[in-house]
CSV table of C-alpha atoms in Angstrom, one decimal:
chain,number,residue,atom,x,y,z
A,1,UNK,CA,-8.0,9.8,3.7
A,2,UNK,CA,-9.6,6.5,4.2
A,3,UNK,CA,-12.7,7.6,1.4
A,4,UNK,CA,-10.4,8.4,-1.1
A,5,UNK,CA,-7.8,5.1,-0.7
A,6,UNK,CA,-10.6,2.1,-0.1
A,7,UNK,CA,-12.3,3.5,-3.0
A,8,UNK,CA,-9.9,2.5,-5.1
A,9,UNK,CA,-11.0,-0.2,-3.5
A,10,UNK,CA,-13.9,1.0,-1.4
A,11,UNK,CA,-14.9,3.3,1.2
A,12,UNK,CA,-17.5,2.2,3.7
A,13,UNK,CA,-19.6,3.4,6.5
A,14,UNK,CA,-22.2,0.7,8.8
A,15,UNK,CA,-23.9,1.2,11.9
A,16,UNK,CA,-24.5,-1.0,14.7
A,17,UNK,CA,-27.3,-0.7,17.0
A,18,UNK,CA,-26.2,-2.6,20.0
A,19,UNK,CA,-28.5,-3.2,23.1
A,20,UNK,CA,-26.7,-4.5,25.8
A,21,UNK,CA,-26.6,-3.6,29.8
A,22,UNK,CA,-23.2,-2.9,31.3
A,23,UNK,CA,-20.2,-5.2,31.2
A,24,UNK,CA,-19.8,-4.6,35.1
A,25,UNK,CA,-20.4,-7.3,37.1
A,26,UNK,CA,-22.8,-5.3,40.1
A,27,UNK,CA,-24.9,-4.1,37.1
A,28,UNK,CA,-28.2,-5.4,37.9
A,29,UNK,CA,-31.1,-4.9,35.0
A,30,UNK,CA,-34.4,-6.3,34.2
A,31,UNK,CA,-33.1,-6.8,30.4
A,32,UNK,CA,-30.9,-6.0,28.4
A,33,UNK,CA,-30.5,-2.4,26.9
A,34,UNK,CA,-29.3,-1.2,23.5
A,35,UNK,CA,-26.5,-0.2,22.9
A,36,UNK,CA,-26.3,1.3,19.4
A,37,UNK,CA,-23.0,1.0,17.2
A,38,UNK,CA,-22.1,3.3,14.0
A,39,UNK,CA,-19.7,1.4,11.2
A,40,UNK,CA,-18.8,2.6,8.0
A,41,UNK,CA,-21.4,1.0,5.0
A,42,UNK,CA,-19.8,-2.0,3.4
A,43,UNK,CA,-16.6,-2.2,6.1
A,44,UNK,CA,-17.9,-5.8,6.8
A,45,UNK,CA,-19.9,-8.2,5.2
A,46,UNK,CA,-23.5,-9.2,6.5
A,47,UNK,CA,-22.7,-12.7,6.8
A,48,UNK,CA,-20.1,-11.8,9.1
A,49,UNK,CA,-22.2,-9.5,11.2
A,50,UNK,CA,-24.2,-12.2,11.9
A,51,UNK,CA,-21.2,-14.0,12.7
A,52,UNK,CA,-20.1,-11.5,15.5
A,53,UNK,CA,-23.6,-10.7,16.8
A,54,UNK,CA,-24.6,-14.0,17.5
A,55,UNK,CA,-21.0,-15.4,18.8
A,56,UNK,CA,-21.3,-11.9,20.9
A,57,UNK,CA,-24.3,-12.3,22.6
A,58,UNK,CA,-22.8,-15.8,23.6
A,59,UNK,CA,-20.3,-14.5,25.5
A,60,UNK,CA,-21.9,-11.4,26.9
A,61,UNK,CA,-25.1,-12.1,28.9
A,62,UNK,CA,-26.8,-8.9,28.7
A,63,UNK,CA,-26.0,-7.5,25.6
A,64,UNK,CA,-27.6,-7.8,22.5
A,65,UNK,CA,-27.1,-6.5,19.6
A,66,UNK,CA,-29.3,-4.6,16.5
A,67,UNK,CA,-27.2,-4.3,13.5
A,68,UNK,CA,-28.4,-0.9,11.4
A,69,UNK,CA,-26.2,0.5,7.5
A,70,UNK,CA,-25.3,4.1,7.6
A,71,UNK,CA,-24.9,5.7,4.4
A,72,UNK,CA,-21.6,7.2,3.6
A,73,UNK,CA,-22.9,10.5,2.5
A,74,UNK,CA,-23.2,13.3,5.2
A,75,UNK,CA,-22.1,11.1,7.9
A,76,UNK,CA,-19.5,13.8,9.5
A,77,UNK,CA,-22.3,16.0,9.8
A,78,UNK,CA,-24.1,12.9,11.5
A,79,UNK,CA,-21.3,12.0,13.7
A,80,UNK,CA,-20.2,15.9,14.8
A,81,UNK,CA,-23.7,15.6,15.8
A,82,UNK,CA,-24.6,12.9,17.8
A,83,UNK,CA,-21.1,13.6,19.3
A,84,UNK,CA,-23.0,17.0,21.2
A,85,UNK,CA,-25.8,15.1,21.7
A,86,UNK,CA,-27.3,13.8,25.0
A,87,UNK,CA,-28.4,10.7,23.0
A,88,UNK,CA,-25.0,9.5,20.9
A,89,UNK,CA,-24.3,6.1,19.8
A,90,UNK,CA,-22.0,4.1,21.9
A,91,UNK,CA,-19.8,3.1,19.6
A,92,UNK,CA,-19.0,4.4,16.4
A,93,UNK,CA,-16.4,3.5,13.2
A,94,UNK,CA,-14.3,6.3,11.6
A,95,UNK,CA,-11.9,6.8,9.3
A,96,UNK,CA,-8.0,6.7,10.9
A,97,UNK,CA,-7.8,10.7,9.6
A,98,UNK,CA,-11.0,11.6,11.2
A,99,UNK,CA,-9.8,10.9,15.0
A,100,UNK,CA,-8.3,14.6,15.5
A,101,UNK,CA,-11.9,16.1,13.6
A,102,UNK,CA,-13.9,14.6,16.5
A,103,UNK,CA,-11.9,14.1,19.5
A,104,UNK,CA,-11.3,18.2,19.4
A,105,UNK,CA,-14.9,18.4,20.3
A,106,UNK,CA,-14.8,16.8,23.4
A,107,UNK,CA,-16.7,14.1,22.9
A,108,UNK,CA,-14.4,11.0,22.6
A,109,UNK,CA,-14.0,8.8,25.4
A,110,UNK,CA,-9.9,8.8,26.4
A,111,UNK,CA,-8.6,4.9,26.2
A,112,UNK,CA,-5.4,5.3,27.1
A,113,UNK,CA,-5.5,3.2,29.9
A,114,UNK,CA,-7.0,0.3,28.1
A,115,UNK,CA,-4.3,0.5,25.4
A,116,UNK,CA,-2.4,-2.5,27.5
A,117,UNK,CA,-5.7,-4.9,27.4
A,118,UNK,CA,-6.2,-4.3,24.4
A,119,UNK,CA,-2.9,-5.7,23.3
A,120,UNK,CA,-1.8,-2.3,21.7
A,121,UNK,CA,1.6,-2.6,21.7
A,122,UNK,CA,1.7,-3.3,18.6
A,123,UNK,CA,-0.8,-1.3,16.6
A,124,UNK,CA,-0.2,-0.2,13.3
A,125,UNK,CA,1.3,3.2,13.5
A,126,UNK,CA,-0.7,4.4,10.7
A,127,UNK,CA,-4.0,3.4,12.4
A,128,UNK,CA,-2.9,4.2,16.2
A,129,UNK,CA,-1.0,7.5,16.2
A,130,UNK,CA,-4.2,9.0,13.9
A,131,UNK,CA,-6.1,8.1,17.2
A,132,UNK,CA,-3.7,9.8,19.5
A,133,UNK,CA,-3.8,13.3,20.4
A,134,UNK,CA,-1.9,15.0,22.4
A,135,UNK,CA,-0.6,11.4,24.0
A,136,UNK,CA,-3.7,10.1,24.5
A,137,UNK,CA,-5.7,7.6,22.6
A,138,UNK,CA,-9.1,8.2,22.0
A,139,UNK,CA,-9.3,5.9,18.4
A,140,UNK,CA,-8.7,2.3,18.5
A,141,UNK,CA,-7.1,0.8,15.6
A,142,UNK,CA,-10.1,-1.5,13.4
A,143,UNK,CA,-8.9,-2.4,10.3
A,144,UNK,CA,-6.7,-1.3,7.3
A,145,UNK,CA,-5.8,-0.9,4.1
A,146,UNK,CA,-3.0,0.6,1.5
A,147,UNK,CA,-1.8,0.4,-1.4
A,148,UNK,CA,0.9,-2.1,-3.3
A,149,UNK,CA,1.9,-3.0,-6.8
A,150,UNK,CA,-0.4,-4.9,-9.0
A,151,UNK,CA,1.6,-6.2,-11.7
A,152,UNK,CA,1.1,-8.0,-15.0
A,153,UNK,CA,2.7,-11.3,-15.0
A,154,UNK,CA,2.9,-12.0,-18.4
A,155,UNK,CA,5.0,-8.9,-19.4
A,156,UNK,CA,7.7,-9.3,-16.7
A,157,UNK,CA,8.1,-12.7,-18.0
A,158,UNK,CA,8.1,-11.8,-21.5
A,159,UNK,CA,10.6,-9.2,-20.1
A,160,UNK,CA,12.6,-11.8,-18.6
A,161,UNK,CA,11.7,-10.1,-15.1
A,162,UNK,CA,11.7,-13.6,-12.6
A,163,UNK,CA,10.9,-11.7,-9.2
A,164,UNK,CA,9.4,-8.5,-8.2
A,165,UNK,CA,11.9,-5.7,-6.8
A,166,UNK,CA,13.2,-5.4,-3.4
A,167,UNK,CA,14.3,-1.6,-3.6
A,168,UNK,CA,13.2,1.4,-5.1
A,169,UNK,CA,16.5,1.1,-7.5
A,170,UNK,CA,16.0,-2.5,-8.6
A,171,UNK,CA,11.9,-0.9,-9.0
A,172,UNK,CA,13.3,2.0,-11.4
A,173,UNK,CA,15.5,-0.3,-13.5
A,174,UNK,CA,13.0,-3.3,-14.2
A,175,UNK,CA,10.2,-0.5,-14.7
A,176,UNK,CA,13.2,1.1,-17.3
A,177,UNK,CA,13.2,-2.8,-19.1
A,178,UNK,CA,9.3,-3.0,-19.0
A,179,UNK,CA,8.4,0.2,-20.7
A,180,UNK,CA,9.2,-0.5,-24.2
A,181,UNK,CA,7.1,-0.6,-27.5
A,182,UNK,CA,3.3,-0.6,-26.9
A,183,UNK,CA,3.8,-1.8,-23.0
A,184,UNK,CA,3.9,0.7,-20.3
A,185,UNK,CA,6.8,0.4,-18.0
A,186,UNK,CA,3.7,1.6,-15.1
A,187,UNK,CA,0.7,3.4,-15.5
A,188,UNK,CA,1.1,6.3,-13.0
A,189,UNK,CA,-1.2,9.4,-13.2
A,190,UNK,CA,0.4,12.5,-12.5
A,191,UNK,CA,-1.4,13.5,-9.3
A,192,UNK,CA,-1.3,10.4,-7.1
A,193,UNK,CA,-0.4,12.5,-4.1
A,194,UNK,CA,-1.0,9.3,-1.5
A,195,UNK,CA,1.7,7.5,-3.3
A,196,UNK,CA,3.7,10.4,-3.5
A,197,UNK,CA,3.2,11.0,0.3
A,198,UNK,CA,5.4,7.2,0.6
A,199,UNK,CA,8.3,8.4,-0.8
A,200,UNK,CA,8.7,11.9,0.6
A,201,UNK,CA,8.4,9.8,3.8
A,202,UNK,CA,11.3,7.7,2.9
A,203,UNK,CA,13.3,10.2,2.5
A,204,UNK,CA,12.5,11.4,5.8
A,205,UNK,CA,10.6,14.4,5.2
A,206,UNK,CA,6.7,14.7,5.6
A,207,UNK,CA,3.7,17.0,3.9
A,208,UNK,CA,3.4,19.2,7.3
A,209,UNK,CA,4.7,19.7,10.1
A,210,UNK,CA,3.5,21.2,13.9
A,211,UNK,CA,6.4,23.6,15.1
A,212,UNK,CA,5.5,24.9,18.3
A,213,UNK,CA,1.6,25.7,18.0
A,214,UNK,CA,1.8,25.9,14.2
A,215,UNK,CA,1.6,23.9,11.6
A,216,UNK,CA,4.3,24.5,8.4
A,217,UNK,CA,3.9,22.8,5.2
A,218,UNK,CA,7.1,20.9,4.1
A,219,UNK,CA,7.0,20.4,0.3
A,220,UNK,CA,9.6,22.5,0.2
A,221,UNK,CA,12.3,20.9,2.3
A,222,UNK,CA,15.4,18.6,0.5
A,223,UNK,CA,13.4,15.1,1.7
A,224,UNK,CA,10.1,16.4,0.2
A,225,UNK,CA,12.0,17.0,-3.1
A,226,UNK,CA,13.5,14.2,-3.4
A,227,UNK,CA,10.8,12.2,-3.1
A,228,UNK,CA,8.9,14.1,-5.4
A,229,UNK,CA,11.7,13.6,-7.9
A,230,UNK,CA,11.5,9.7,-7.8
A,231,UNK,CA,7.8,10.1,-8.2
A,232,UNK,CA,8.6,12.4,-11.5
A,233,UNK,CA,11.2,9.9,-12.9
A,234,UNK,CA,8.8,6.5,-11.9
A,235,UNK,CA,5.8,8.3,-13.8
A,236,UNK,CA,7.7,9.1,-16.7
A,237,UNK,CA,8.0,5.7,-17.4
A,238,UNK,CA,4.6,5.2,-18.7
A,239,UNK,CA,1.5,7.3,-20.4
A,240,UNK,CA,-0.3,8.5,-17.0
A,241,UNK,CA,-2.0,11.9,-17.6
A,242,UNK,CA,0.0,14.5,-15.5
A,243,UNK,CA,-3.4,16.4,-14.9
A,244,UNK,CA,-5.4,13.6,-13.0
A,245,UNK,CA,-6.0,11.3,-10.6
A,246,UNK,CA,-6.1,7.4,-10.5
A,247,UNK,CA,-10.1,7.7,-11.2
A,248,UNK,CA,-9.8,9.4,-13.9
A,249,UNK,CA,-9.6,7.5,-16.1
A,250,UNK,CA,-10.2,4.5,-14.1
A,251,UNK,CA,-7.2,3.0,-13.7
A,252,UNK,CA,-8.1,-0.4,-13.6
A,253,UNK,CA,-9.8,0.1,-16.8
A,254,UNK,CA,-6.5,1.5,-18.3
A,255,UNK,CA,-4.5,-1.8,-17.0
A,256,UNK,CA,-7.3,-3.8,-18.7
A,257,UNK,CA,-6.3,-3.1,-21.9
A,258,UNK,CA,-3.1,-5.1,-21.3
A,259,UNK,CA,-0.3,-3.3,-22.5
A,260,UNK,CA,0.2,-2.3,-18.3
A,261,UNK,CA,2.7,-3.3,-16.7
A,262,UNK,CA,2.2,-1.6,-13.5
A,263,UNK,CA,-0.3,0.2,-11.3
A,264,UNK,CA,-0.2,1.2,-7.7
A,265,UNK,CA,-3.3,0.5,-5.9
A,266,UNK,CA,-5.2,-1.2,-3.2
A,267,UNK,CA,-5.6,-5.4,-3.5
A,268,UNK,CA,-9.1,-4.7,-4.8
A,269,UNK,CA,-8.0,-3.1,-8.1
A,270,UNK,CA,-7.0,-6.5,-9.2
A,271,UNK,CA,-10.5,-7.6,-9.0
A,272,UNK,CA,-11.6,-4.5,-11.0
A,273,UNK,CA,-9.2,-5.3,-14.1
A,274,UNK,CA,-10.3,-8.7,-14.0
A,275,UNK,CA,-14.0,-7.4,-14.7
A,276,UNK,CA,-12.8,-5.6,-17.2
A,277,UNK,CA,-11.3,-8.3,-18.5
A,278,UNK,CA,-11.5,-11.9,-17.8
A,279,UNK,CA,-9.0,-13.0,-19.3
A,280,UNK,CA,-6.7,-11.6,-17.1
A,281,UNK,CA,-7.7,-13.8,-14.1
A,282,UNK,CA,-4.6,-15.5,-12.9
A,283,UNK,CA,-2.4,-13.2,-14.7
A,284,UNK,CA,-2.1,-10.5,-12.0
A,285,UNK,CA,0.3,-10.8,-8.7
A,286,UNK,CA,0.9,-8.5,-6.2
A,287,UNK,CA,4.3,-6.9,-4.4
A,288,UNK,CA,4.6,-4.4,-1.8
A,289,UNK,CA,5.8,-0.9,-2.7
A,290,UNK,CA,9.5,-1.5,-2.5
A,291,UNK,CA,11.2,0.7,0.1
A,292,UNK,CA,15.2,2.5,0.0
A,293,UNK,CA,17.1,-0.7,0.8
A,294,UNK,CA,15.9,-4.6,0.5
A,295,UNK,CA,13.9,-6.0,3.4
A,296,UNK,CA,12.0,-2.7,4.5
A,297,UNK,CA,9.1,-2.4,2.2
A,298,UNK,CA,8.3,1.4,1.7
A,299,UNK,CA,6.4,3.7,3.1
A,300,UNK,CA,2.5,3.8,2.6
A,301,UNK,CA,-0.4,6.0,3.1
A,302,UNK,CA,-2.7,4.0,5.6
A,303,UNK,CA,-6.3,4.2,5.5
A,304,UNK,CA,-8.9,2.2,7.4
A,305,UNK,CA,-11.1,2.8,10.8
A,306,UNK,CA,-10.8,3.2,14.1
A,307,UNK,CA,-13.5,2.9,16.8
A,308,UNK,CA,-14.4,5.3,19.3
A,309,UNK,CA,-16.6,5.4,22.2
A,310,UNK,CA,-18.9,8.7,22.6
A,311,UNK,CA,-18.8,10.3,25.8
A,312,UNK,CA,-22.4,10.6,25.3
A,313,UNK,CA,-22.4,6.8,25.9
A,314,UNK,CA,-25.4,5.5,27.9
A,315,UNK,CA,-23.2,2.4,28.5
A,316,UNK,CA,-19.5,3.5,28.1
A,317,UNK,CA,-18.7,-0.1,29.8
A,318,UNK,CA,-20.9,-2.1,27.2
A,319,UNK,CA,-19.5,0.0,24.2
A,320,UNK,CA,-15.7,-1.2,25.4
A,321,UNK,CA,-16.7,-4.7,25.0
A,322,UNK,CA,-18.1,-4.1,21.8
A,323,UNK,CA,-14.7,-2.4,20.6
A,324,UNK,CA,-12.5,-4.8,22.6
A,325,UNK,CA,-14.4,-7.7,20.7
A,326,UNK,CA,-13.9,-6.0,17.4
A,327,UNK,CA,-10.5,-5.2,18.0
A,328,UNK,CA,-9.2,-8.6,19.1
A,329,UNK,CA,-7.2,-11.7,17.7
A,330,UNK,CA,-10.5,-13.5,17.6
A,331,UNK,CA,-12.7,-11.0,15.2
A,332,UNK,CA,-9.9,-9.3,14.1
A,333,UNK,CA,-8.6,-12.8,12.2
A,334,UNK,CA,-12.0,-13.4,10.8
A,335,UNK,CA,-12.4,-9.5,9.3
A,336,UNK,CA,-9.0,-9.9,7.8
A,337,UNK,CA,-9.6,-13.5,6.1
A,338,UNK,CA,-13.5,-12.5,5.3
A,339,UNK,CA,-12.7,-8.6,4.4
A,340,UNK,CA,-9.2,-9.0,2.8
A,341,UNK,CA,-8.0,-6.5,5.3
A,342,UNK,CA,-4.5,-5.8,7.0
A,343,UNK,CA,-5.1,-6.6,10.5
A,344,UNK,CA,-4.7,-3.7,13.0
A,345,UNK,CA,-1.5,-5.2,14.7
A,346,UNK,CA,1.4,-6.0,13.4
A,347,UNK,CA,1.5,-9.4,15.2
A,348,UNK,CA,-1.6,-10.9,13.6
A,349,UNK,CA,-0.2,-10.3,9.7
A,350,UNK,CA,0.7,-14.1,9.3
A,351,UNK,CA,-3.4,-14.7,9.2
A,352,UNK,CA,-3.5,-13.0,5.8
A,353,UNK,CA,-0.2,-14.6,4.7
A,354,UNK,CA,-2.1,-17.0,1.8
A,355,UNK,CA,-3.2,-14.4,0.4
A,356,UNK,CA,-1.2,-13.0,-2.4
A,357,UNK,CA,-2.5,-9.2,-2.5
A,358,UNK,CA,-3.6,-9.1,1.1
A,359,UNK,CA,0.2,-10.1,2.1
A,360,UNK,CA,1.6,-7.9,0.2
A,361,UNK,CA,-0.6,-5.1,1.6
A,362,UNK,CA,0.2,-6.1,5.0
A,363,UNK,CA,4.1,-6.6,4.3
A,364,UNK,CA,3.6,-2.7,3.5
A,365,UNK,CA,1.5,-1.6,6.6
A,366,UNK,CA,4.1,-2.2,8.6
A,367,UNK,CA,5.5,1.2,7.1
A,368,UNK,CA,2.3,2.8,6.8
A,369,UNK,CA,2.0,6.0,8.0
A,370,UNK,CA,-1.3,8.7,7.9
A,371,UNK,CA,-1.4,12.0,7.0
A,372,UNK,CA,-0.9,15.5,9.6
A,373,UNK,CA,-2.6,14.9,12.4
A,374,UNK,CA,-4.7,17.8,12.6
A,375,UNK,CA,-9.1,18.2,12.2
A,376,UNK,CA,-8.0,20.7,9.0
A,377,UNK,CA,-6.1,18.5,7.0
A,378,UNK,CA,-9.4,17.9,5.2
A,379,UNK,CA,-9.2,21.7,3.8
A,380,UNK,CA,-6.0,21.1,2.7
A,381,UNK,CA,-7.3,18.4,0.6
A,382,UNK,CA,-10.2,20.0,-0.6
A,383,UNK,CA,-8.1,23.0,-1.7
A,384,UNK,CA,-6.1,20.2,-3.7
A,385,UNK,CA,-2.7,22.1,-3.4
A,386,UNK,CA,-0.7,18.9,-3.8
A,387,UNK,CA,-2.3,17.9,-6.7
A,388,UNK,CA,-1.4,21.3,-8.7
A,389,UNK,CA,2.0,21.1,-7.4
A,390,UNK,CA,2.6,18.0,-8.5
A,391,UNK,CA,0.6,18.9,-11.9
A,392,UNK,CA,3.2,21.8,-12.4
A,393,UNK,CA,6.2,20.0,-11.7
A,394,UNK,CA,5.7,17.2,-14.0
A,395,UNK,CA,4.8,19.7,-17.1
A,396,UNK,CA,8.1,21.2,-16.4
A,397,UNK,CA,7.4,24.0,-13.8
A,398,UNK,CA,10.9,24.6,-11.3
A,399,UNK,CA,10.1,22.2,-8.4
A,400,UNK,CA,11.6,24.1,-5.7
A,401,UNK,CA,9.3,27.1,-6.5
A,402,UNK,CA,6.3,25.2,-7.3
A,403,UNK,CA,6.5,23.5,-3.9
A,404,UNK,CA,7.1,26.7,-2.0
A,405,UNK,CA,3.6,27.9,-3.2
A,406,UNK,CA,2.2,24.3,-2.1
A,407,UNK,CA,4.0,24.6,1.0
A,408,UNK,CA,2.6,27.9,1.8
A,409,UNK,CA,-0.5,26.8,0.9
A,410,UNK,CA,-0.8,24.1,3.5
A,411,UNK,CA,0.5,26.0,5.9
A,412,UNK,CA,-2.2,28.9,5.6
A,413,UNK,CA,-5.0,26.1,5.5
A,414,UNK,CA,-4.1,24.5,8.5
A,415,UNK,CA,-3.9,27.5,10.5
A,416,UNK,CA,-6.6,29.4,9.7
């Protein structure tokens, strides 16, 4: 979910207290009225707040706007609550995952109709179809992020590597020619489930599934295998712990030490290891996670935030301008050039195109997908079944067994 991926290079929550009358023209107030705005701590920058609030209030007579930071920390409790409320904000940022956790109360505005002026035709799919259930949009694509290869330059070249790969075959061979002696071919840790999620999807298969009113992990099924068997022979090809995550140890810390060729992470990693050590500065590029065949990067966990609009809204006409503001070419080029963000259409990837690690990030979102689309999916994650079956399999457990007891698993979690 979008906490765990932008922490690797950050997870955020903000709010925006907003006071504005409605958009309508036949509105008729003696000032304007607050509208109030909830966005994920750290998503955006102050300086750019200020941006938006005062080029806002430019182009929208009656609204003003009162920017407030939400703390990360119990905000699902915060949201599920001001969702029942008589008193909800009018706008409010949430991870891409979360959509299906809130909407099932009830309490989400239904934007299907404004898909069109929006110019949603083309949304990321791993930031729109999170927003969508049952066919009808109720989250509206923000911002995103995912992850790509951070690579050290030095050690391809001093393994005679000139370009990054374009497949996942030309990607197991160079990794092959770069883990020799004291370098790392890629420092992969064993339970890396996001990036494991990619390459099941490449090979067409998925972590759940809904089959008539239930859902049914897939682990288990030939696709899911297979990708789980790239991910065993890529992580062999390094000294990531089979028993841990990517914090643990920090894996930017671990690339630090320079003897790394590889890590998979978010953009922001790069400016982690480069903390760590300085001397690396310049020394690090960027490629997208390479895909089955050349030219189709592969597939990536998306996380980022979509907006929604409470039905709870004092001023559900005000809060649309806010979100269709947010959400267009204008502010959506300035988050993505300020933010380092991939832009939440497709269309609008060329503003990031200078910028090595954001490129290559939104190169890959293009493929970016999100995980089941159902408000449990954050038991499944809490139970952690993934991670142990991966943990088995790469300390030699059978992988068709240990993935029927993750699959079953899943599929008892998500519908209880």
């Amino acid at each position: 979910m979008k906490t765990r991926l932008i922490a690797g290079a950050a997870c955020l929550m903000v709010s925006i207290t907003l006071a504005a009358c409605s958009a309508s023209d036949d509105t008729t107030t003696d000032g304007p009225q607050e509208l109030t705005v909830w966005l994920m701590k750290d998503s955006v920058s102050q300086q750019l707040l200020d941006r938006f609030e005062k080029d806002f209030e430019l182009t929208h007579e009656n609204l003003t706007l009162d920017i407030q930071i939400q703390e990360w920390e119990g905000i699902g409790e915060r949201v599920t609550a001001a969702l029942a409320s008589k008193d909800a904000p009018d706008v409010i940022e949430v991870g891409n995952t979360q959509v299906a956790q809130y909407s099932a109360s009830g309490g989400v505005v239904d934007l299907t109709d404004k898909i069109k002026d929006l110019d949603g035709t083309d949304w990321l799919p791993g930031l729109a179809e999170p927003g969508k259930i049952d066919g009808r949009q109720y989250g509206i694509p923000w911002y995103a992020a995912n992850r790509v290869v951070i690579y050290n330059k030095a050690l391809f070249a001093e393994a005679g590597i000139k370009a990054p790969p374009k497949t996942r075959g030309e990607w197991l061979e160079m990794t092959e020619r770069l883990d020799s002696g004291k370098t790392q071919g890629i420092y992969l840790p064993g339970q890396s489930w996001y990036t494991l999620a990619g390459f099941i999807w490449d090979e067409g298969g998925d972590l759940a599934v809904k089959e008539g009113g239930n859902w049914k992990g897939t682990l288990d099924t030939p696709a899911a295998l297979k990708g789980m068997d790239f991910y065993k022979r890529l992580q062999s090809l390094g000294k990531g712990p089979k028993d841990s995550d990517e914090a643990e140890p920090p894996q930017a810390n671990v690339f630090a030490e320079g003897d790394v060729a590889q890590m998979i992470s978010v953009p922001g990693g790069a400016k982690l290891i480069e903390e760590a050590d300085p001397g690396l500065k310049g020394k690090i590029g960027f490629f997208p996670v390479p895909g089955k065949t050349a030219g189709k990067p592969g597939s990536v966990f998306i996380g980022g935030s979509d907006l929604i609009v409470p039905a709870a809204s004092a001023d559900p006409d005000g809060a649309y301008q806010v979100v269709k503001a947010l959400t267009g070419t204008k502010w959506q080029t300035e988050l993505a050039r300020t933010m380092s963000y991939v832009p939440n259409r497709t269309s609008l990837a060329s503003v990031v195109e200078d910028d090595e690690g954001t490129a290559a990030m939104a190169a890959g979102a293009a493929q970016g997908r999100a995980t089941p689309n159902t408000p449990n999916w954050a038991a499944v994650e809490a139970g952690d079944p993934i991670k142990q079956y991966m943990t088995s399999v790469l300390t030699g457990a059978d992988p068709a067994e240990a993935a029927r007891r993750a699959s079953s698993s899943i599929t008892g979690t998500l519908n209880s």
